[in-house]
Amino acid sequence: MTTAREAELRLEAVEQPRAHEYVAEQLRREIALRVLPPTAPLPPERDLARIFRVSRATVQLAMRLLEREGLIERRRGRNGGTFVIEPAEEAPTALLAGIAEKRTFIEETLDFRAELEPAAAAQAAGTAGSEDLDAIERAAELAEAAKDDAEFMRYDTEFHLAVARASHNRYFERAVVQSRVVLNDVLPALPETALWHARTHRQHAAVLEALRAGSAPAARRAMLQHVRDTDRSVRALLAALDPARPA
């Protein structure tokens, strides 16, 4: 029985993940962010063990977990290794149904992102070094040169993560990563057009220009405009999926 005092406390039951689950979760996140895009090789197990500071056996358990989830595959032979699997083309109805089920979660993410990313950009205007700015510019250029929507989304994601890293604030960076993981499940359902891509490139350029000028107000405005356009598109999609529900 819960006492009145316990009811006031914001406490939850503890579930202690094992080491290989931590490893799998981080790799799963990198795959969701397209930092590890489809068909990309994962680092060798010995390198992952060194990066995560765990045993090779722990890495192998994580690999088996991701393999069962259909995220990676292991290939033997001369060109062997572990690779990210090209996801099967999801039926539009299944994709949209999954988005509709997570509508509240997605809307909360959009609300949070509208405050988060402009603040991160404003911070980055005062903290970004030359290497940070070069990384942001490189991501913007790769997004503009992308050959298809999947490649575009990969480098658009990298642009936003690079801006967050340039803030040199771990909390901004972690929060942008988490919000992007959510949005990367939704963005493939949006009708991406040449006009939409061109607008994104202009907005990336505006953010970068403000960062190079070291102007926090301009960086905040440019990023806010950028995220608002995506926000409107995603909310329009959510409203179309459930027109009876208030926006």
Coordinates of C-alpha atoms in Angstrom, one line a residue:
M1 CA 0.0 0.0 0.0
T2 CA 1.3 3.4 -1.0
T3 CA 1.4 6.0 1.8
A4 CA 0.5 9.7 1.3
R5 CA 4.2 10.6 1.7
E6 CA 5.2 8.1 -0.9
A7 CA 2.6 9.4 -3.3
E8 CA 4.2 12.9 -3.2
L9 CA 7.7 11.6 -4.1
R10 CA 8.5 11.3 -7.8
L11 CA 10.2 7.9 -7.6
E12 CA 10.1 5.0 -10.0
A13 CA 11.1 1.4 -9.8
V14 CA 14.7 0.8 -10.8
E15 CA 15.6 -1.5 -13.7
Q16 CA 19.3 -2.1 -13.8
P17 CA 20.5 -2.7 -17.3
R18 CA 23.5 -4.9 -17.9
A19 CA 26.6 -3.7 -19.6
H20 CA 25.8 -5.2 -23.0
E21 CA 22.4 -3.5 -23.0
Y22 CA 24.2 -0.1 -22.5
V23 CA 26.4 -0.9 -25.5
A24 CA 23.5 -2.0 -27.6
E25 CA 21.5 1.1 -26.7
Q26 CA 24.3 3.4 -27.8
L27 CA 24.8 1.6 -31.1
R28 CA 21.0 1.5 -31.6
R29 CA 20.9 5.3 -31.1
E30 CA 23.7 5.9 -33.7
I31 CA 21.8 3.7 -36.2
A32 CA 18.6 5.7 -35.5
L33 CA 20.4 8.9 -36.1
R34 CA 21.9 7.6 -39.3
V35 CA 25.4 8.3 -38.0
L36 CA 25.7 4.6 -38.8
P37 CA 23.7 4.6 -42.1
P38 CA 22.4 1.5 -43.8
T39 CA 25.2 -0.8 -45.2
A40 CA 27.8 1.0 -43.1
P41 CA 30.3 -1.3 -41.3
L42 CA 30.5 -1.2 -37.5
P43 CA 34.0 -0.9 -35.9
P44 CA 35.6 -4.2 -35.1
E45 CA 34.7 -5.8 -31.8
R46 CA 38.1 -5.2 -30.3
D47 CA 37.8 -1.5 -31.1
L48 CA 34.3 -1.3 -29.6
A49 CA 35.5 -3.0 -26.5
R50 CA 38.2 -0.4 -26.1
I51 CA 35.8 2.5 -26.8
F52 CA 33.2 1.3 -24.3
R53 CA 35.8 0.0 -21.9
V54 CA 34.1 -3.4 -21.6
S55 CA 35.2 -6.9 -22.4
R56 CA 34.9 -8.3 -25.9
A57 CA 32.4 -10.8 -24.6
T58 CA 30.1 -7.9 -23.6
V59 CA 30.4 -6.4 -27.1
Q60 CA 29.5 -9.8 -28.6
L61 CA 26.4 -10.0 -26.4
A62 CA 25.4 -6.5 -27.6
M63 CA 25.9 -7.6 -31.2
R64 CA 23.7 -10.6 -30.8
L65 CA 21.0 -8.4 -29.4
L66 CA 21.1 -6.0 -32.3
E67 CA 21.2 -8.9 -34.7
R68 CA 18.0 -10.4 -33.3
E69 CA 16.4 -7.0 -33.6
G70 CA 17.2 -7.0 -37.3
L71 CA 19.5 -3.9 -37.1
I72 CA 22.8 -5.5 -38.1
E73 CA 24.2 -8.5 -39.9
R74 CA 27.5 -10.4 -39.7
R75 CA 29.2 -11.4 -42.9
R76 CA 32.1 -13.9 -43.1
G77 CA 34.9 -14.0 -45.6
R78 CA 37.3 -11.6 -47.1
N79 CA 34.9 -8.7 -47.0
G80 CA 33.3 -9.8 -43.8
G81 CA 32.4 -7.8 -40.7
T82 CA 29.3 -6.4 -39.0
F83 CA 27.1 -4.1 -41.1
V84 CA 24.0 -2.0 -40.6
I85 CA 21.1 -3.6 -42.4
E86 CA 19.2 -1.7 -45.1
P87 CA 15.7 -1.4 -43.5
A88 CA 12.9 -3.0 -45.4
E89 CA 10.6 -0.6 -47.1
E90 CA 7.8 -0.1 -44.6
A91 CA 4.3 -0.1 -45.9
P92 CA 3.0 3.5 -45.8
T93 CA 0.0 2.4 -43.7
A94 CA 2.2 0.7 -41.1
L95 CA 4.5 3.7 -40.9
L96 CA 1.7 6.2 -40.5
A97 CA -0.1 4.0 -37.9
G98 CA 3.1 3.9 -35.9
I99 CA 3.4 7.7 -36.0
A100 CA -0.3 8.1 -35.0
E101 CA 0.2 5.9 -31.9
K102 CA 3.1 8.1 -30.7
R103 CA 1.4 11.4 -31.5
T104 CA 1.5 12.8 -27.9
F105 CA 5.2 11.8 -27.6
I106 CA 6.0 13.5 -30.9
E107 CA 4.1 16.7 -30.1
E108 CA 6.0 16.9 -26.7
T109 CA 9.2 16.5 -28.6
L110 CA 8.3 19.3 -31.0
D111 CA 7.5 21.6 -28.1
F112 CA 10.8 20.8 -26.4
R113 CA 12.8 21.2 -29.6
A114 CA 11.4 24.6 -30.3
E115 CA 13.0 25.8 -27.0
L116 CA 16.0 23.6 -27.1
E117 CA 17.7 24.0 -30.5
P118 CA 17.4 27.8 -30.7
A119 CA 19.0 28.0 -27.2
A120 CA 21.7 25.6 -28.2
A121 CA 22.5 27.7 -31.4
A122 CA 22.6 30.9 -29.3
Q123 CA 25.1 29.2 -26.9
A124 CA 27.1 27.9 -29.8
A125 CA 27.5 31.5 -31.2
G126 CA 29.7 32.3 -28.2
T127 CA 31.5 29.0 -27.8
A128 CA 32.1 27.5 -31.3
G129 CA 35.7 27.2 -32.4
S130 CA 37.0 27.0 -35.9
E131 CA 36.8 23.2 -35.9
D132 CA 33.2 23.3 -34.7
L133 CA 32.2 25.7 -37.5
D134 CA 34.0 23.7 -40.1
A135 CA 32.1 20.6 -39.0
I136 CA 28.8 22.4 -39.2
E137 CA 29.7 23.7 -42.7
R138 CA 30.7 20.3 -43.9
A139 CA 27.4 18.7 -42.7
A140 CA 25.5 21.5 -44.5
E141 CA 27.4 21.0 -47.7
L142 CA 27.0 17.2 -47.6
A143 CA 23.2 17.6 -47.0
E144 CA 23.0 20.0 -50.0
A145 CA 24.9 17.5 -52.2
A146 CA 22.9 14.4 -51.0
K147 CA 21.9 12.0 -53.8
D148 CA 18.7 10.8 -52.1
D149 CA 16.4 11.5 -49.2
A150 CA 18.1 9.0 -46.9
E151 CA 21.5 10.6 -47.4
F152 CA 20.0 14.1 -47.0
M153 CA 18.4 13.1 -43.6
R154 CA 21.7 11.6 -42.4
Y155 CA 23.6 14.9 -43.0
D156 CA 20.7 17.1 -41.9
T157 CA 20.8 15.2 -38.6
E158 CA 24.6 15.7 -38.5
F159 CA 24.1 19.4 -39.0
H160 CA 21.9 19.7 -35.9
L161 CA 24.2 17.5 -33.8
A162 CA 27.2 19.5 -34.9
V163 CA 25.5 22.8 -33.8
A164 CA 24.7 21.1 -30.4
R165 CA 28.3 19.9 -30.0
A166 CA 29.5 23.5 -30.8
S167 CA 27.6 24.7 -27.7
H168 CA 30.1 22.7 -25.6
N169 CA 27.3 21.8 -23.3
R170 CA 26.7 18.1 -22.7
Y171 CA 23.1 18.6 -21.8
F172 CA 22.3 20.5 -25.0
E173 CA 24.0 17.8 -27.0
R174 CA 22.3 14.9 -25.2
A175 CA 18.9 16.5 -25.5
V176 CA 19.3 17.3 -29.2
V177 CA 20.3 13.6 -29.8
Q178 CA 17.2 12.3 -28.0
S179 CA 14.8 14.7 -29.8
R180 CA 16.4 13.8 -33.1
V181 CA 16.0 10.1 -32.5
V182 CA 12.2 10.7 -32.1
L183 CA 11.9 12.9 -35.2
N184 CA 13.9 10.6 -37.4
D185 CA 11.0 8.1 -37.1
V186 CA 8.6 10.7 -38.4
L187 CA 10.6 12.7 -41.0
P188 CA 10.6 9.8 -43.6
A189 CA 6.8 10.2 -43.8
L190 CA 6.9 13.8 -44.9
P191 CA 6.8 14.6 -48.6
E192 CA 10.3 15.7 -49.2
T193 CA 10.5 17.9 -52.3
A194 CA 13.3 19.8 -54.1
L195 CA 11.6 23.0 -52.7
W196 CA 11.7 21.7 -49.2
H197 CA 15.4 20.7 -49.6
A198 CA 16.3 24.1 -51.0
R199 CA 14.6 25.9 -48.1
T200 CA 16.5 23.7 -45.7
H201 CA 19.8 24.6 -47.3
R202 CA 19.1 28.3 -47.1
Q203 CA 18.2 27.9 -43.4
H204 CA 21.3 25.9 -42.7
A205 CA 23.4 28.7 -44.3
A206 CA 21.6 31.3 -42.2
V207 CA 22.4 29.4 -39.0
L208 CA 26.0 29.0 -40.0
E209 CA 26.4 32.7 -41.0
A210 CA 25.1 33.7 -37.6
L211 CA 27.4 31.3 -35.8
R212 CA 30.4 32.6 -37.7
A213 CA 29.5 36.1 -36.9
G214 CA 29.2 35.1 -33.2
S215 CA 25.7 36.6 -32.9
A216 CA 23.6 34.7 -30.4
P217 CA 20.4 36.6 -31.2
A218 CA 20.8 35.9 -35.0
A219 CA 21.7 32.3 -34.3
R220 CA 18.6 31.9 -32.1
R221 CA 16.3 33.5 -34.8
A222 CA 17.8 31.4 -37.6
M223 CA 17.5 28.1 -35.8
L224 CA 14.0 28.9 -34.6
Q225 CA 12.8 29.6 -38.1
H226 CA 14.4 26.3 -39.2
V227 CA 12.8 24.2 -36.6
R228 CA 9.4 26.0 -36.9
D229 CA 9.1 25.0 -40.5
T230 CA 9.7 21.3 -39.7
D231 CA 7.3 21.7 -36.7
R232 CA 4.5 22.9 -39.0
S233 CA 5.0 20.0 -41.5
V234 CA 5.0 17.3 -38.8
R235 CA 2.0 18.8 -37.0
A236 CA 0.1 18.9 -40.3
L237 CA 0.9 15.3 -40.8
L238 CA -0.3 14.4 -37.3
A239 CA -3.5 16.3 -37.8
A240 CA -4.2 14.5 -41.1
L241 CA -3.7 11.2 -39.4
D242 CA -6.3 12.0 -36.7
P243 CA -8.5 14.8 -37.9
A244 CA -11.0 14.3 -35.0
R245 CA -8.4 15.1 -32.4
P246 CA -7.8 18.8 -31.6
A247 CA -4.4 20.1 -32.8

